[in-house]
Structure formats: structure tokens, C-alpha cells
Amino acid sequence: MKKLLLFGILLLVLNTIIYFAYSSYQKIEEKRIYAQQVRHLPQISTFEWIGSNPKPNKFATIILFFHPECEHCQYEAQAITENQKEFEHVNLWWISIADSIVIDTFAQKYHLKSLPNTYLAHLDATKVEKVFGSISIPYIFIYDDKHHLQKEFKGETKVEALLKYLDAQ
Amino acid sequence: MISLYAIKNRYLYMAIIAYTWILTFTLNQFLVSNTLYYNSYSEQLTIERIEGIIEESHKWAWLGYLLVPVIYYIKLSLIALVLQTGFFFFERKVSFSIIFKAVMLAEIPFLIVPVIKLFWFLFIQTHYTLNDLQYFFPLSALQLFDAQKLPSWQVYPLQLLNVFELIYWVLLAYWLKKLLNLSINKSMEVVASSYGTGLLLWVVFITFLSLNLAP
């Protein structure tokens, strides 16, 4: 009886270890693929644009992955609007999983549309991981004019830090 | 001189908790300053936001102290439970409180780690960030790498691979031998098969969690 119990426990422990190890391996592989993927600016067709689609130009692009209800995202929007002159020659893509109407209300509240190259888009929650990997909110990607990733920021980021990587190009 | 193993479990437990509280307080006083927060976050956050973080950290500091006895109790109990299961399969009935005592006594080398940390950052690496404090584990495999450049899931397994863990295994076997009148080989056999398996399970679980929760 004891031997049977020991065998049962060992089998359970071994299965659990194999499950966690295999799932971890899969996740590492996924992360590797996503890390490769975000090195280049995602295709415009990836997102459901609210209003106009981004126009091709020679500016750098900042993707701000946000949610209208997130306090840090509200702070980020406020800070960018207050320094809008600095972002006149930058494409700002505000991407969120929130409903289009909620995104639009957010944009109006923080006067995001007053910036010339600002674009808003909805991304289905199920597609977020496939596009950006597992990211938190807010998350910022800075791409140069050739659409190569220059810097990622996890969490809210001050304007000076964003500009530093834009100026470096 | 009173032998360590003659001390009642509750006094030993209270001594470990009191020591940890004092060391945590000392580390916070000497190593964690407002300047450290500014140095750690100034690249990404504005002064006002950093001040907000400092205010929040002061506000919730008590929670860290409150969690110390809870975390220790869970940790020590789980290890004792795993060892008791090991003894059960080695045809030996052992009281939980004796194993709990052995686990507490074996914990003692780990209590030196915060002291080393204090001296390291006070006298050797005097310029550091919050990340440096978080990742520091003396004589661990992590010290061979630049922790800031490692993926977050690799940090814990590399931290765990350290000299103190090795001493812990030996001491655990020693105290079990001493308290239960076992041979050191038998004792080591129980530690390796039960605690070793439990630790492996724990490491893969934590790695799995950090891969799935950390962005």
C-alpha cells in the first residue's frame, strides 16, 4: 500500500515538474519569437484605426500601448499633450484593447488629436500577445524612421526620456 | 551553555523573526534612501512621480514587516512537511515539531546573508540601484552574470544556486541526524530525496510563474 502511494506521489510530482518545465520552455520560445517580431514596426493593417490610418512619412514612431482607465496612461497622455511641440515630427500610435468609443473619449479628454501625427487604434485583446508579446500597461515602443526598434519602456515614462531616444536618431 | 536544539520551537521561531525584523530595519535605514529611489527611477520618471513612489513605499513599509512571520511560517512548515513525507516513506515515524526545529536550525546560515548584503553595499559597492539590492545574493551563480541583462525568469534559479543552499542541505541532514539519532547517510538520503525533489518542484513552479506573469 505504501509503495503504491509512493509511486502515486512520485508520478504526480514528476508530471507536475514536466508540465511546468515544458510550459516554461514553450513560453521562452514564444518570448523569443515576439522579441524578434517587435524589432520592426508592426504593419498598419494589424490595428483597427479609429479615424484616419497613419500616413507614410519619414518620422520616427512611438507606440503607446495603454488603457483609458489606467492612471499612468492618463499621466502619459497629459505629459505628451503638455509638450506637444516636441512631438510635432513624431508619429504617435495610441493602441488600446478598450472599445473604440472609450479610446475616442480618452483622446478628446487629453486633446491627443491636436497633435498632427497622432493616430488611435483598437487591438483585440486576443491579438495583443501575438503582436507585442506579453506586455503590461502602459508600455512604450520607440521606432526610428526606418521602423527599427530603438527602445522599449515598461510603465509610464517622462517626456525627456522619450525625447532622448528620438534625438539620438 | 544551552544547546541550540534544547531551545523550544516557539522561542527559536521568535528569535529568527526578531532577528529578521532588526536586519530588515537596518537594511532599510542604511541602504534604502530617497536618493536611491531618485537614482533608480530618474531615467524614466519625473521627480513628482518618484516622490509619489517614495511616499507610497513609506506608507506600506509596515506590510513588509508584518509579512515576515507569515512567510517564514509558511516556508518552514512546507519544508518540514516535505521532510516528514520523506520519513514516512523511509519507514520512520517522526514528530512534525522535531523536523520543524531541524528546519529552523538549518536556516541559521541564511541569516548571515543580509549582514553580508549590508556590508557589501555600505563599504564595497557604494553606488547601487534598487535592482542591485534586489538581485544581490552573495556567493550565488547570479553574481557571475550581469543580472540587469538577464531575462527575469533566470534570476531566481541562479540566485538559488548558492553556497548557502549547499550548507543548508548539509546542516539540515546534520540536525536531523542529531535530533533523530540517525546515521548521516540516512539523514542525507531523506534530505536529498524529499527536500531536493520539493526544491526542484518549487524552482520550476517559480520559473513558470515568472515567465507567465512578468512581461
Coordinates of C-alpha atoms in Angstrom, one line a residue:
Chain A
M1 CA 0.0 0.0 0.0
K2 CA 2.8 2.4 1.0
K3 CA 4.7 1.5 -2.2
L4 CA 1.7 2.3 -4.3
L5 CA 1.2 5.6 -2.5
L6 CA 4.9 6.5 -3.0
F7 CA 4.6 5.5 -6.7
G8 CA 1.5 7.7 -7.0
I9 CA 3.2 10.7 -5.4
L10 CA 6.3 10.4 -7.5
L11 CA 4.3 10.1 -10.6
L12 CA 2.3 13.2 -9.6
V13 CA 5.4 15.2 -8.8
L14 CA 7.2 14.1 -12.0
N15 CA 4.2 15.0 -14.1
T16 CA 3.9 18.4 -12.4
I17 CA 7.6 19.1 -13.0
I18 CA 7.4 18.0 -16.6
Y19 CA 4.3 20.2 -17.1
F20 CA 5.9 23.3 -15.6
A21 CA 9.2 22.7 -17.4
Y22 CA 7.5 22.1 -20.8
S23 CA 5.2 25.1 -20.4
S24 CA 8.1 27.3 -19.5
Y25 CA 10.1 26.1 -22.5
Q26 CA 7.1 26.9 -24.8
K27 CA 6.8 30.3 -23.2
I28 CA 10.6 31.0 -23.6
E29 CA 10.3 30.1 -27.3
E30 CA 7.2 32.4 -27.7
K31 CA 9.0 35.3 -26.0
R32 CA 12.0 34.8 -28.3
I33 CA 9.7 35.0 -31.3
Y34 CA 7.9 38.1 -30.0
A35 CA 11.2 39.8 -29.1
Q36 CA 12.2 39.3 -32.8
Q37 CA 8.9 40.5 -34.0
V38 CA 8.8 43.8 -32.1
R39 CA 12.2 44.8 -33.5
H40 CA 10.3 46.1 -36.5
L41 CA 7.3 48.4 -36.5
P42 CA 4.1 46.4 -36.8
Q43 CA 2.1 46.6 -40.1
I44 CA -0.5 49.3 -40.2
S45 CA -3.2 46.7 -41.1
T46 CA -2.5 45.0 -37.7
F47 CA -4.7 47.5 -35.9
E48 CA -8.3 48.8 -36.2
W49 CA -7.7 52.5 -36.7
I50 CA -10.2 55.0 -35.2
G51 CA -10.5 57.8 -37.7
S52 CA -7.7 58.1 -40.2
N53 CA -4.9 55.5 -40.8
P54 CA -1.3 56.6 -40.3
K55 CA 0.2 58.3 -43.4
P56 CA 3.6 57.2 -44.6
N57 CA 6.3 59.8 -43.7
K58 CA 9.9 60.0 -42.6
F59 CA 9.3 60.5 -38.9
A60 CA 10.1 58.2 -36.0
T61 CA 7.2 56.4 -34.4
I62 CA 6.2 55.9 -30.8
I63 CA 3.7 53.2 -30.0
L64 CA 1.9 53.8 -26.7
F65 CA 0.1 50.7 -25.5
F66 CA -2.4 52.0 -23.0
H67 CA -5.8 51.7 -21.4
P68 CA -8.0 54.8 -20.8
E69 CA -8.8 53.8 -17.2
C70 CA -5.1 53.3 -16.3
E71 CA -3.8 56.2 -14.1
H72 CA -0.3 56.0 -15.5
C73 CA -1.6 56.1 -19.1
Q74 CA -3.6 59.2 -18.2
Y75 CA -0.5 60.8 -16.8
E76 CA 1.4 59.9 -20.0
A77 CA -1.3 61.4 -22.2
Q78 CA -1.3 64.6 -20.1
A79 CA 2.5 64.9 -20.3
I80 CA 2.7 64.4 -24.0
T81 CA -0.1 66.9 -24.7
E82 CA 1.6 69.5 -22.5
N83 CA 4.8 69.0 -24.5
Q84 CA 3.1 68.6 -27.9
K85 CA 5.6 70.9 -29.7
E86 CA 8.3 68.3 -29.1
F87 CA 6.3 65.6 -30.8
E88 CA 5.3 67.5 -34.0
H89 CA 7.6 65.4 -36.1
V90 CA 6.9 62.1 -34.5
N91 CA 4.2 59.6 -35.3
L92 CA 2.3 58.7 -32.1
W93 CA 0.3 55.5 -32.2
W94 CA -2.0 55.1 -29.2
I95 CA -3.1 51.5 -29.2
S96 CA -5.6 50.0 -26.7
I97 CA -7.7 47.0 -26.1
A98 CA -10.5 49.3 -24.9
D99 CA -13.7 49.9 -27.0
S100 CA -13.2 52.4 -29.8
I101 CA -15.7 54.8 -28.2
V102 CA -13.8 54.8 -24.9
I103 CA -10.5 55.4 -26.8
D104 CA -12.0 58.3 -28.6
T105 CA -13.3 59.8 -25.4
F106 CA -9.9 59.5 -23.9
A107 CA -8.3 61.2 -26.9
Q108 CA -10.7 64.1 -26.7
K109 CA -10.2 64.5 -22.9
Y110 CA -6.4 64.7 -23.3
H111 CA -6.6 66.6 -26.6
L112 CA -4.5 64.0 -28.3
K113 CA -5.9 64.8 -31.7
S114 CA -4.4 68.3 -31.6
L115 CA -1.0 66.7 -32.4
P116 CA -0.5 66.4 -36.1
N117 CA 0.7 62.8 -36.4
T118 CA -1.3 61.2 -33.7
Y119 CA -3.3 58.0 -34.5
L120 CA -5.6 56.0 -32.4
A121 CA -6.3 52.3 -32.8
H122 CA -8.1 49.4 -31.1
L123 CA -6.4 46.0 -30.9
D124 CA -8.3 43.0 -29.9
A125 CA -7.2 41.6 -26.5
T126 CA -6.7 38.2 -28.0
K127 CA -4.2 39.6 -30.6
V128 CA -2.0 41.6 -28.1
E129 CA 0.3 38.8 -27.3
K130 CA 0.7 37.8 -31.0
V131 CA 1.7 41.4 -31.9
F132 CA 3.7 42.6 -28.9
G133 CA 4.3 39.5 -26.7
S134 CA 3.2 39.7 -23.1
I135 CA 3.3 43.3 -22.1
S136 CA 1.9 45.4 -19.3
I137 CA 0.0 48.7 -19.4
P138 CA 1.4 51.2 -20.2
Y139 CA 4.1 50.0 -22.5
I140 CA 6.1 52.2 -24.9
F141 CA 8.0 51.2 -28.1
I142 CA 10.2 53.8 -29.9
Y143 CA 11.0 53.1 -33.5
D144 CA 13.3 55.1 -35.7
D145 CA 12.3 56.5 -39.2
K146 CA 13.4 53.2 -40.7
H147 CA 11.0 51.3 -38.4
H148 CA 13.7 49.7 -36.3
L149 CA 13.1 49.4 -32.6
Q150 CA 15.3 51.8 -30.6
K151 CA 13.9 51.4 -27.0
E152 CA 11.1 49.9 -25.0
F153 CA 9.8 51.3 -21.8
K154 CA 7.7 49.3 -19.3
G155 CA 5.4 51.7 -17.4
E156 CA 4.9 55.4 -17.6
T157 CA 7.9 57.3 -18.9
K158 CA 8.7 61.0 -18.7
V159 CA 8.8 63.1 -21.9
E160 CA 12.5 63.7 -21.6
A161 CA 13.3 60.0 -21.7
L162 CA 11.2 59.6 -24.8
L163 CA 12.9 62.5 -26.5
K164 CA 16.3 61.2 -25.6
Y165 CA 15.8 58.2 -27.8
L166 CA 14.2 60.3 -30.6
D167 CA 17.0 62.8 -30.5
A168 CA 19.6 60.0 -30.6
Q169 CA 18.5 59.1 -34.1
Chain B
M1 CA 25.8 26.9 27.6
I2 CA 22.3 26.0 26.4
S3 CA 22.3 23.7 23.3
L4 CA 20.6 25.1 20.3
Y5 CA 18.4 22.0 20.0
A6 CA 17.3 22.3 23.6
I7 CA 15.5 25.6 22.9
K8 CA 11.8 25.4 22.5
N9 CA 10.5 25.8 18.9
R10 CA 8.5 28.9 19.6
Y11 CA 11.5 30.7 21.1
L12 CA 13.7 29.8 18.2
Y13 CA 11.0 30.9 15.7
M14 CA 10.6 34.2 17.6
A15 CA 14.3 34.7 17.6
I16 CA 14.5 34.2 13.8
I17 CA 11.6 36.7 13.3
A18 CA 13.1 39.3 15.7
Y19 CA 16.5 39.0 14.0
T20 CA 15.0 39.3 10.5
W21 CA 12.9 42.4 11.6
I22 CA 16.0 44.1 13.1
L23 CA 18.1 43.3 9.9
T24 CA 15.3 44.4 7.6
F25 CA 15.0 47.7 9.5
T26 CA 18.8 48.2 9.5
L27 CA 19.0 47.5 5.7
N28 CA 16.1 49.9 5.1
Q29 CA 17.8 52.6 7.3
F30 CA 21.3 52.3 5.9
L31 CA 20.8 51.2 2.3
V32 CA 17.4 52.5 1.1
S33 CA 17.3 56.3 1.0
N34 CA 15.3 58.8 -1.1
T35 CA 18.4 59.4 -3.2
L36 CA 18.4 55.7 -4.1
Y37 CA 14.9 56.0 -5.5
Y38 CA 15.9 59.1 -7.5
N39 CA 19.0 57.3 -8.9
S40 CA 17.0 54.2 -9.7
Y41 CA 14.0 55.8 -11.4
S42 CA 15.2 59.2 -12.7
E43 CA 15.9 57.9 -16.2
Q44 CA 12.3 57.1 -16.8
L45 CA 10.1 59.0 -14.3
T46 CA 9.7 62.6 -13.3
I47 CA 10.6 63.9 -9.8
E48 CA 7.0 64.2 -8.8
R49 CA 6.3 60.6 -9.8
I50 CA 9.4 59.4 -7.9
E51 CA 8.2 61.4 -4.8
G52 CA 4.9 59.6 -5.1
I53 CA 6.6 56.2 -5.2
I54 CA 8.7 57.2 -2.1
E55 CA 5.6 58.3 -0.3
E56 CA 3.8 55.0 -1.2
S57 CA 6.8 52.9 -0.1
H58 CA 6.9 54.7 3.3
K59 CA 3.1 54.2 3.7
W60 CA 3.3 50.5 3.0
A61 CA 6.6 49.7 4.7
W62 CA 4.8 48.1 7.8
L63 CA 3.3 45.5 5.5
G64 CA 6.8 44.1 4.7
Y65 CA 7.5 43.7 8.5
L66 CA 4.0 42.1 9.0
L67 CA 4.6 39.6 6.3
V68 CA 8.0 38.3 7.7
P69 CA 6.5 35.9 10.3
V70 CA 3.8 34.7 7.9
I71 CA 6.3 34.0 5.0
Y72 CA 8.7 32.3 7.4
Y73 CA 6.0 30.2 8.9
I74 CA 4.8 29.0 5.5
K75 CA 8.3 28.3 4.3
L76 CA 9.4 26.4 7.4
S77 CA 6.2 24.4 7.6
L78 CA 6.3 23.4 3.9
I79 CA 9.9 22.2 4.2
A80 CA 9.1 20.3 7.4
L81 CA 6.0 18.7 5.7
V82 CA 8.1 17.6 2.7
L83 CA 10.7 16.1 5.1
Q84 CA 8.0 14.3 7.1
T85 CA 6.6 12.8 3.9
G86 CA 10.2 11.6 3.2
F87 CA 10.5 10.0 6.6
F88 CA 7.1 8.3 6.1
F89 CA 8.4 6.5 3.0
F90 CA 11.6 5.7 4.8
E91 CA 9.5 3.8 7.3
R92 CA 10.2 6.2 10.1
K93 CA 7.6 8.0 12.2
V94 CA 8.9 11.4 13.2
S95 CA 7.1 14.2 15.0
F96 CA 6.5 17.3 13.0
S97 CA 7.8 19.6 15.7
I98 CA 11.2 17.9 15.7
I99 CA 11.5 18.3 12.0
F100 CA 10.4 21.9 12.3
K101 CA 13.2 22.5 14.8
A102 CA 15.8 21.0 12.4
V103 CA 14.5 23.2 9.6
M104 CA 14.8 26.3 11.8
L105 CA 18.3 25.4 13.0
A106 CA 19.4 24.8 9.4
E107 CA 18.1 28.2 8.4
I108 CA 20.7 29.9 10.5
P109 CA 23.4 30.3 7.7
F110 CA 20.8 32.1 5.6
L111 CA 20.5 34.7 8.4
I112 CA 24.1 35.9 7.6
V113 CA 23.1 36.8 4.0
P114 CA 21.5 40.2 5.0
V115 CA 24.6 41.1 7.1
I116 CA 26.9 40.4 4.1
K117 CA 24.5 42.5 1.9
L118 CA 24.7 45.4 4.4
F119 CA 28.5 45.4 4.4
W120 CA 28.7 44.9 0.7
F121 CA 26.7 47.9 -0.2
L122 CA 28.0 50.1 2.7
F123 CA 31.7 49.5 2.0
I124 CA 32.3 47.8 -1.3
Q125 CA 29.7 48.7 -3.9
T126 CA 28.7 52.1 -2.6
H127 CA 27.0 53.2 -5.9
Y128 CA 23.9 51.0 -6.4
T129 CA 20.3 51.0 -7.5
L130 CA 17.2 49.3 -6.2
N131 CA 17.7 46.5 -8.8
D132 CA 21.2 45.9 -7.5
L133 CA 19.8 45.5 -3.9
Q134 CA 17.0 43.2 -5.2
Y135 CA 19.3 40.9 -7.2
F136 CA 22.2 40.7 -4.8
F137 CA 22.8 37.2 -3.3
P138 CA 26.4 36.6 -2.1
L139 CA 28.2 33.5 -3.4
S140 CA 25.5 32.7 -5.8
A141 CA 25.7 31.8 -9.5
L142 CA 23.8 35.1 -10.3
Q143 CA 27.0 37.0 -9.3
L144 CA 28.7 35.6 -12.4
F145 CA 26.2 37.4 -14.7
D146 CA 25.0 40.9 -15.2
A147 CA 21.6 40.4 -13.6
Q148 CA 20.2 43.5 -15.3
K149 CA 20.7 41.9 -18.7
L150 CA 19.2 38.5 -17.8
P151 CA 15.6 37.6 -18.5
S152 CA 13.7 37.9 -15.2
W153 CA 12.9 34.2 -15.2
Q154 CA 16.6 33.3 -14.9
V155 CA 17.2 35.4 -11.8
Y156 CA 15.6 33.2 -9.2
P157 CA 17.2 29.8 -10.3
L158 CA 20.6 31.5 -10.4
Q159 CA 20.1 33.1 -7.0
L160 CA 19.1 29.8 -5.6
L161 CA 22.3 28.1 -6.8
N162 CA 24.5 29.4 -4.0
V163 CA 26.9 28.2 -1.3
F164 CA 24.4 28.9 1.5
E165 CA 22.0 26.5 -0.1
L166 CA 24.7 23.8 -0.1
I167 CA 25.4 24.5 3.6
Y168 CA 21.7 24.4 4.2
W169 CA 21.4 20.8 2.8
V170 CA 24.3 19.7 4.9
L171 CA 23.1 21.4 8.1
L172 CA 19.6 20.0 7.6
A173 CA 21.0 16.5 7.4
Y174 CA 23.2 17.2 10.4
W175 CA 20.3 18.5 12.6
L176 CA 18.0 15.6 11.6
K177 CA 20.8 13.2 12.4
K178 CA 21.4 14.9 15.8
L179 CA 17.7 15.2 16.7
L180 CA 16.5 11.8 15.5
N181 CA 19.7 9.7 16.2
L182 CA 20.1 8.7 12.5
S183 CA 23.2 8.0 10.5
I184 CA 24.4 10.9 8.5
N185 CA 24.0 8.9 5.3
K186 CA 20.3 8.1 6.1
S187 CA 19.7 11.7 7.0
M188 CA 21.3 13.0 3.8
E189 CA 19.3 10.4 1.8
V190 CA 16.0 11.7 3.3
V191 CA 17.0 15.4 2.7
A192 CA 18.1 14.8 -0.9
S193 CA 15.1 12.7 -1.9
S194 CA 12.4 14.7 -0.2
Y195 CA 13.7 18.3 0.2
G196 CA 15.6 18.0 -3.1
T197 CA 12.5 16.9 -5.0
G198 CA 10.4 19.6 -3.3
L199 CA 13.0 22.3 -4.2
L200 CA 13.1 21.2 -7.8
L201 CA 9.3 21.4 -8.0
W202 CA 9.4 24.8 -6.4
V203 CA 12.1 26.2 -8.8
V204 CA 10.2 25.0 -11.9
F205 CA 7.0 26.4 -10.5
I206 CA 8.5 29.8 -9.8
T207 CA 10.2 29.9 -13.2
F208 CA 6.8 29.0 -14.8
L209 CA 5.1 31.8 -12.8
S210 CA 7.8 34.4 -13.6
L211 CA 7.6 33.6 -17.3
N212 CA 3.8 33.9 -17.3
L213 CA 3.3 36.8 -15.0
A214 CA 6.3 39.1 -15.7
P215 CA 6.0 41.0 -19.0

